CSV table of C-alpha atoms and ligand atoms in Angstrom, one decimal:
chain,number,residue,atom,x,y,z
A,1,MET,CA,103.7,42.7,81.0
A,2,LYS,CA,106.9,41.0,82.5
A,3,SER,CA,110.3,40.2,81.6
A,4,LYS,CA,114.1,40.5,83.7
A,5,ILE,CA,113.1,44.2,84.5
A,6,THR,CA,109.4,43.9,86.2
A,7,GLU,CA,111.2,39.9,88.5
A,8,LEU,CA,113.8,42.2,89.0
A,9,LEU,CA,112.6,45.5,90.4
A,10,ASN,CA,109.1,43.9,91.3
A,11,ILE,CA,107.5,46.5,88.7
A,12,GLU,CA,105.2,45.8,86.4
A,13,TYR,CA,105.6,47.4,83.5
A,14,PRO,CA,109.4,46.9,82.1
A,15,VAL,CA,109.7,50.6,81.4
A,16,ILE,CA,112.2,52.8,83.4
A,17,GLN,CA,111.8,56.5,83.3
A,18,GLY,CA,114.6,59.1,82.6
A,19,GLY,CA,117.0,60.4,85.3
A,20,MET,CA,116.7,63.6,83.8
A,21,ALA,CA,118.6,66.7,85.1
A,22,TRP,CA,116.1,69.5,86.2
A,23,VAL,CA,112.2,67.4,84.6
A,24,ALA,CA,113.0,63.9,86.7
A,25,GLU,CA,112.2,65.8,90.3
A,26,TYR,CA,109.1,63.4,92.9
A,27,HIS,CA,105.7,64.8,91.0
A,28,LEU,CA,107.2,62.5,87.1
A,29,ALA,CA,108.9,60.0,89.4
A,30,ALA,CA,105.9,58.6,91.5
A,31,ALA,CA,103.6,59.4,88.8
A,32,VAL,CA,105.7,56.3,87.0
A,33,SER,CA,106.3,54.3,90.0
A,34,ASN,CA,102.1,54.1,90.4
A,35,ALA,CA,101.3,53.7,87.2
A,36,GLY,CA,103.3,50.6,87.1
A,37,GLY,CA,107.1,51.2,86.1
A,38,LEU,CA,110.0,52.3,87.7
A,39,GLY,CA,110.2,56.3,88.2
A,40,LEU,CA,113.6,57.7,89.2
A,41,ILE,CA,114.6,61.0,90.5
A,42,ALA,CA,118.1,63.1,88.7
A,43,ALA,CA,120.2,64.3,91.0
A,44,ALA,CA,122.0,65.4,88.3
A,45,ASN,CA,123.9,68.9,89.7
A,46,ALA,CA,122.2,69.1,93.2
A,47,PRO,CA,123.1,69.4,95.9
A,48,GLY,CA,122.5,65.6,98.6
A,49,GLU,CA,120.1,67.9,101.0
A,50,TRP,CA,118.1,68.3,98.2
A,51,VAL,CA,117.7,65.0,96.9
A,52,ARG,CA,117.3,64.5,100.0
A,53,THR,CA,114.2,65.9,100.3
A,54,GLN,CA,112.9,65.0,97.0
A,55,ILE,CA,112.9,61.4,97.7
A,56,ARG,CA,110.7,61.7,101.4
A,57,GLU,CA,108.3,63.6,99.1
A,58,ALA,CA,108.3,60.4,96.2
A,59,LYS,CA,107.7,58.3,99.7
A,60,LYS,CA,104.5,60.1,100.7
A,61,LEU,CA,102.9,59.1,96.5
A,62,THR,CA,103.7,56.3,96.4
A,63,ASP,CA,104.2,53.3,98.0
A,64,LYS,CA,105.7,51.4,93.9
A,65,PRO,CA,110.1,50.6,93.9
A,66,PHE,CA,110.9,54.2,92.3
A,67,GLY,CA,114.6,55.3,91.9
A,68,VAL,CA,117.6,58.0,92.0
A,69,ASN,CA,119.8,58.3,88.7
A,70,ILE,CA,122.9,59.7,89.8
A,71,MET,CA,124.5,62.5,87.1
A,72,LEU,CA,128.7,61.2,87.6
A,73,LEU,CA,129.8,64.6,87.1
A,74,SER,CA,127.8,66.4,89.7
A,75,GLU,CA,130.8,67.8,92.4
A,76,ASN,CA,127.9,66.4,95.2
A,77,ALA,CA,128.3,62.7,93.9
A,78,ASP,CA,130.5,61.1,97.1
A,79,GLU,CA,127.1,62.7,98.5
A,80,VAL,CA,124.8,61.1,96.9
A,81,ALA,CA,125.9,58.6,96.6
A,82,ARG,CA,125.8,58.2,100.5
A,83,ILE,CA,122.4,59.9,101.1
A,84,VAL,CA,120.8,56.8,99.2
A,85,VAL,CA,121.8,54.9,101.5
A,86,GLU,CA,120.8,55.8,104.5
A,87,GLU,CA,117.6,57.1,102.8
A,88,GLY,CA,117.1,53.6,101.8
A,89,ILE,CA,116.8,53.4,98.1
A,90,LYS,CA,116.1,50.1,96.0
A,91,VAL,CA,117.3,51.2,92.8
A,92,VAL,CA,119.6,53.6,91.5
A,93,THR,CA,121.2,54.2,88.1
A,94,THR,CA,124.2,56.8,86.8
A,95,GLY,CA,124.2,58.8,84.3
A,96,ALA,CA,127.6,60.4,82.4
A,97,GLY,CA,130.1,57.8,83.4
A,98,ASN,CA,131.6,55.2,85.2
A,99,PRO,CA,130.6,54.2,88.8
A,100,GLU,CA,132.8,51.8,90.1
A,101,LYS,CA,134.1,53.8,92.7
A,102,TYR,CA,130.8,53.1,94.5
A,103,MET,CA,129.4,50.1,94.0
A,104,SER,CA,130.4,47.6,96.9
A,105,GLN,CA,129.3,50.9,98.9
A,106,TRP,CA,125.6,50.4,96.9
A,107,LYS,CA,125.4,45.8,96.8
A,108,GLU,CA,125.9,46.4,100.3
A,109,ALA,CA,123.4,48.0,101.3
A,110,GLY,CA,120.6,46.0,99.6
A,111,ILE,CA,121.0,48.2,96.0
A,112,ILE,CA,120.3,47.1,92.4
A,113,VAL,CA,122.7,48.6,90.1
A,114,ILE,CA,122.2,50.1,87.0
A,115,PRO,CA,124.1,51.5,85.6
A,116,VAL,CA,123.7,53.8,82.2
A,117,VAL,CA,126.3,52.2,78.9
A,118,ALA,CA,126.4,53.6,75.5
A,119,SER,CA,129.1,51.1,74.8
A,120,VAL,CA,129.5,47.3,74.4
A,121,ALA,CA,133.2,47.7,76.4
A,122,MET,CA,131.7,49.6,79.5
A,123,ALA,CA,128.0,47.5,79.5
A,124,LYS,CA,131.2,44.6,80.2
A,125,ARG,CA,133.2,46.2,82.6
A,126,MET,CA,129.4,46.7,85.1
A,127,GLU,CA,128.8,43.8,84.7
A,128,LYS,CA,131.8,42.1,86.0
A,129,TYR,CA,132.1,45.0,88.7
A,130,GLY,CA,128.3,43.6,90.1
A,131,ALA,CA,125.6,45.5,87.3
A,132,ASP,CA,122.5,44.1,88.0
A,133,ALA,CA,121.6,44.6,85.0
A,134,VAL,CA,122.7,48.4,82.0
A,135,VAL,CA,120.8,50.5,80.6
A,136,ALA,CA,121.8,50.7,77.2
A,137,GLU,CA,121.8,54.5,75.5
A,138,GLY,CA,121.9,55.2,72.4
A,139,THR,CA,123.2,57.9,70.0
A,140,GLU,CA,119.1,58.7,69.4
A,141,ALA,CA,118.5,59.8,73.2
A,142,GLY,CA,118.3,63.4,74.8
A,143,GLY,CA,121.3,65.5,76.8
A,144,HIS,CA,125.0,64.0,77.0
A,145,ILE,CA,125.1,60.9,74.6
A,146,GLY,CA,127.1,58.8,72.5
A,147,GLU,CA,128.2,57.2,69.3
A,148,THR,CA,125.8,54.5,68.7
A,149,THR,CA,122.5,53.4,67.5
A,150,THR,CA,120.3,52.4,69.0
A,151,MET,CA,120.1,49.5,66.8
A,152,VAL,CA,123.1,48.8,66.7
A,153,LEU,CA,124.0,49.6,70.0
A,154,ILE,CA,121.8,46.7,71.6
A,155,PRO,CA,122.2,42.8,69.6
A,156,GLN,CA,125.9,44.0,70.7
A,157,ILE,CA,125.9,44.6,74.4
A,158,ARG,CA,123.4,41.5,74.0
A,159,ASP,CA,125.9,39.4,72.7
A,160,ALA,CA,128.4,41.0,75.3
A,161,ILE,CA,126.3,40.8,78.7
A,162,SER,CA,124.0,38.0,80.4
A,163,ILE,CA,122.8,40.3,83.0
A,164,PRO,CA,119.4,42.1,81.8
A,165,LEU,CA,119.2,44.7,79.5
A,166,ILE,CA,116.9,48.4,79.4
A,167,ALA,CA,117.1,50.1,76.4
A,168,ALA,CA,117.2,53.5,76.2
A,169,GLY,CA,116.8,56.1,72.7
A,170,GLY,CA,115.0,56.7,70.8
A,171,VAL,CA,111.8,54.7,72.2
A,172,ALA,CA,108.6,56.8,72.5
A,173,ASP,CA,105.7,54.2,71.6
A,174,GLY,CA,104.5,50.8,71.5
A,175,ARG,CA,106.7,50.3,68.4
A,176,GLY,CA,109.5,51.4,69.6
A,177,MET,CA,109.6,49.0,73.0
A,178,ALA,CA,108.6,46.5,70.6
A,179,ALA,CA,111.9,46.6,68.4
A,180,ALA,CA,114.3,47.0,71.7
A,181,PHE,CA,112.8,43.4,72.1
A,182,MET,CA,113.5,41.6,69.2
A,183,LEU,CA,117.0,43.7,69.6
A,184,GLY,CA,117.6,41.8,72.9
A,185,ALA,CA,115.9,44.4,75.5
A,186,ASP,CA,114.6,43.0,78.8
A,187,GLY,CA,112.9,46.7,79.0
A,188,VAL,CA,113.2,50.0,77.7
A,189,GLN,CA,114.0,53.8,79.3
A,190,ILE,CA,111.9,57.0,77.8
A,191,GLY,CA,113.0,60.6,79.1
A,192,THR,CA,111.6,62.5,76.4
A,193,HIS,CA,108.3,61.6,75.9
A,194,PHE,CA,107.4,61.3,80.2
A,195,VAL,CA,108.9,65.1,79.3
A,196,VAL,CA,104.8,66.2,78.3
A,197,THR,CA,102.9,64.0,81.1
A,198,LYS,CA,100.2,65.9,82.0
A,199,GLU,CA,102.6,65.2,85.8
A,200,SER,CA,105.4,66.1,84.9
A,201,ILE,CA,106.2,70.0,86.2
A,202,VAL,CA,108.3,71.6,82.7
A,203,HIS,CA,107.9,74.5,81.8
A,204,GLN,CA,104.8,74.2,79.3
A,205,ASN,CA,106.6,76.3,76.5
A,206,TYR,CA,109.6,73.2,76.7
A,207,LYS,CA,106.6,70.5,76.4
A,208,ASN,CA,105.4,73.2,73.2
A,209,SER,CA,108.5,72.6,71.5
A,210,ILE,CA,109.1,69.2,72.2
A,211,LEU,CA,105.6,69.0,70.5
A,212,LYS,CA,105.9,70.6,67.7
A,213,ALA,CA,109.4,68.8,66.5
A,214,LYS,CA,110.2,67.5,63.9
A,215,ASP,CA,112.2,64.3,62.2
A,216,ILE,CA,115.5,66.8,62.6
A,217,ASP,CA,114.9,69.4,64.6
A,218,THR,CA,117.6,68.3,67.3
A,219,ARG,CA,120.9,69.2,67.3
A,220,VAL,CA,124.6,67.8,69.5
A,221,THR,CA,125.9,70.9,71.2
A,222,GLY,CA,129.9,70.4,72.5
A,223,ARG,CA,131.2,67.9,70.6
A,224,SER,CA,135.0,69.7,70.7
A,225,THR,CA,134.2,69.6,75.0
A,226,GLY,CA,134.5,66.1,75.3
A,227,HIS,CA,130.6,66.0,75.9
A,228,PRO,CA,127.6,65.5,72.9
A,229,VAL,CA,124.5,67.0,74.7
A,230,ARG,CA,121.7,66.8,71.9
A,231,ALA,CA,118.5,69.2,72.8
A,232,ILE,CA,115.9,70.8,70.0
A,233,ARG,CA,117.3,74.5,67.9
A,234,ASN,CA,117.0,76.6,68.8
A,235,ASN,CA,118.6,79.8,69.4
A,236,LEU,CA,121.1,78.7,72.5
A,237,THR,CA,122.8,74.6,69.6
A,238,ARG,CA,123.0,77.8,66.0
A,239,GLU,CA,125.8,80.0,69.2
A,240,TYR,CA,126.6,77.5,70.3
A,241,LEU,CA,127.7,75.6,67.4
A,242,GLN,CA,129.3,78.7,65.5
A,243,LEU,CA,130.9,78.9,68.7
A,244,GLU,CA,132.9,75.3,68.5
A,245,GLU,CA,132.6,75.8,64.2
A,246,ARG,CA,135.1,79.5,65.8
A,247,GLY,CA,137.5,76.7,68.4
A,248,ALA,CA,136.6,78.3,71.1
A,249,SER,CA,137.3,77.5,74.2
A,250,PHE,CA,136.0,75.5,77.1
A,251,GLU,CA,135.5,78.2,79.4
A,252,GLU,CA,133.8,80.7,76.9
A,253,LEU,CA,131.1,77.4,75.5
A,254,GLU,CA,130.3,77.6,79.4
A,255,ARG,CA,128.9,80.7,80.4
A,256,LEU,CA,127.3,80.3,77.3
A,257,SER,CA,125.2,76.8,78.4
A,258,LEU,CA,125.0,77.8,82.2
A,259,GLY,CA,122.0,77.3,83.5
A,260,GLY,CA,121.0,76.6,80.2
A,261,LEU,CA,118.3,74.2,81.3
A,262,ARG,CA,116.2,76.2,84.8
A,263,LYS,CA,116.0,78.0,81.9
A,264,ALA,CA,114.2,75.7,79.6
A,265,VAL,CA,112.4,73.5,82.3
A,266,VAL,CA,111.9,76.9,85.0
A,267,ASP,CA,111.6,79.5,82.8
A,268,GLY,CA,110.6,78.4,79.7
A,269,ASP,CA,113.0,79.9,77.3
A,270,VAL,CA,112.7,78.1,73.7
A,271,ASN,CA,114.9,80.9,72.1
A,272,ASN,CA,117.5,80.3,75.4
A,273,GLY,CA,117.2,77.4,77.1
A,274,SER,CA,119.2,74.5,77.3
A,275,LEU,CA,115.8,71.5,75.6
A,276,MET,CA,117.4,68.6,76.2
A,277,ALA,CA,115.0,66.2,74.0
A,278,GLY,CA,115.7,63.0,71.7
A,279,GLN,CA,115.2,63.1,68.1
A,280,SER,CA,112.2,61.3,69.4
A,281,ALA,CA,110.9,64.6,69.4
A,282,GLY,CA,109.8,63.6,65.6
A,283,LEU,CA,106.9,61.1,67.3
A,284,VAL,CA,105.6,62.2,70.8
A,285,ASN,CA,102.5,64.2,69.4
A,286,ASN,CA,100.5,63.8,73.0
A,287,GLU,CA,100.6,64.6,76.1
A,288,TYR,CA,99.1,62.3,78.3
A,289,THR,CA,99.0,61.0,82.5
A,290,CYS,CA,102.0,58.9,82.4
A,291,LYS,CA,99.6,56.2,83.4
A,292,GLU,CA,97.2,56.2,80.2
A,293,PHE,CA,101.1,56.4,78.3
A,294,VAL,CA,102.5,53.1,79.6
A,295,GLU,CA,99.7,51.7,78.9
A,296,LYS,CA,99.2,52.6,75.3
A,297,LEU,CA,103.1,52.3,74.9
A,298,VAL,CA,103.0,48.1,76.5
A,299,SER,CA,98.8,47.9,74.7
A,300,GLU,CA,101.1,48.1,71.6
A,301,ALA,CA,104.7,46.8,72.4
A,302,ASP,CA,102.7,43.2,74.0
A,303,LYS,CA,99.7,43.3,70.9
A,304,LEU,CA,103.0,43.6,67.9
A,305,LEU,CA,105.4,40.7,70.2
A,306,LYS,CA,102.8,38.5,70.3
A,307,ILE,CA,102.4,38.2,66.5
A,308,ASN,CA,106.7,37.6,66.6
A,309,GLN,CA,105.3,34.7,69.3
B,1,TUI,O1,123.4,60.5,81.6
B,1,TUI,C1,122.9,61.1,80.1
B,1,TUI,N1,122.5,61.5,80.3
B,1,TUI,C2,122.8,63.2,81.1
B,1,TUI,S1,123.7,63.7,81.4
B,1,TUI,C3,123.5,65.5,81.1
B,1,TUI,S2,123.8,66.8,82.3
B,1,TUI,C4,125.0,66.9,81.7
B,1,TUI,N2,125.6,68.3,80.8
B,1,TUI,C5,125.7,68.9,80.3
B,1,TUI,C6,127.2,67.7,79.8
B,1,TUI,C7,127.2,66.7,80.6
B,1,TUI,C8,126.1,66.7,81.0
B,1,TUI,C9,122.3,65.9,80.9
B,1,TUI,N3,121.6,64.7,79.9
B,1,TUI,N4,122.7,60.4,80.0
B,1,TUI,C10,123.4,58.8,80.3
B,1,TUI,C11,124.5,58.9,79.5
B,1,TUI,N5,125.5,58.4,80.6
B,1,TUI,N6,124.8,58.9,77.8
B,1,TUI,C12,125.9,59.0,78.1
B,1,TUI,C13,126.8,57.9,79.8
B,1,TUI,C14,128.3,57.8,79.0
B,1,TUI,C15,129.7,57.9,78.6
B,1,TUI,C16,130.5,58.3,79.9
B,1,TUI,C17,128.3,56.3,80.5
B,1,TUI,C18,129.8,55.9,81.4
B,1,TUI,C19,130.6,57.0,79.6
B,1,TUI,O2,131.7,56.0,80.3
B,1,TUI,C20,132.5,56.4,80.6
B,1,TUI,C21,134.0,56.4,81.1
B,1,TUI,O3,134.3,56.7,82.4
B,1,TUI,O4,134.6,55.7,80.6
């Protein structure tokens, strides 16, 4: 399945794995790249040297292209921005902010830069600053999110920019992928379904929470702090939302959520951990290998798209 994205990234299928904090480490990234998509290592809040080690380990497991996702709220973002250049990374995606200040440094190093955006304005701005493509992420996605749904965001961004466009948020099967292409996307980015793949190092309890989640089982916390985050509802989201309703301070909310992802991913604490996941959790019902999942996804999408040709 060819598109502007397979051409740009020199990959087999136009499928990118989300840059999920704690989840997207080198085993998953290498498995997705070996399956023909683009795997990503998520730098999240980690120190630069952790990212460097991850990159070197991924290179041992795959000869295919893979990328690094840089979370721009991290205090280590400057350091990671430099390390991706030093380590010869070919593709960088960014999240949760504006990557303008790093753009020239990355472009000079020949890095393909793909910012994740959640609005038309930001997509246009990224194109102007030299982005090679954008990931447009709808509010259905997991983790830190914007306001607009994928259904309305993708066609509006398609009309506003000329660079390749990758749709994210709510895509978990071939139907979602085909729909994203019909809306004007050239590729998809998927997070939630990759959390439960066989190669994902995530605690089985977290995987099981996604597998049993239904359509209405996610909640968005953090709207009061300006950092909305979607996760599967549990004791943590319930307490957080109650605190927000009572007008709790940023510090109080931070205290409750600190270390939440680690609790979920490493300890398997499904009650008090942060089970970040998108609304597509309700569509995720099987644990596949990355290769099985990517091939199923692409063949379903391909079949649906051919009907429309
Ligand atoms: O970044 C994500 N998803 C994430 S980051 C993350 S770690 C975190 N944990 C708690 C609080 C905050 C972060 C967990 N999930 N997705 C990509 C994404 N980027 N979604 C939305 C955006 C975005 C938002 C605003 C991109 C640009 C932007 O622009 C702001 C500006 O500077 O104009």
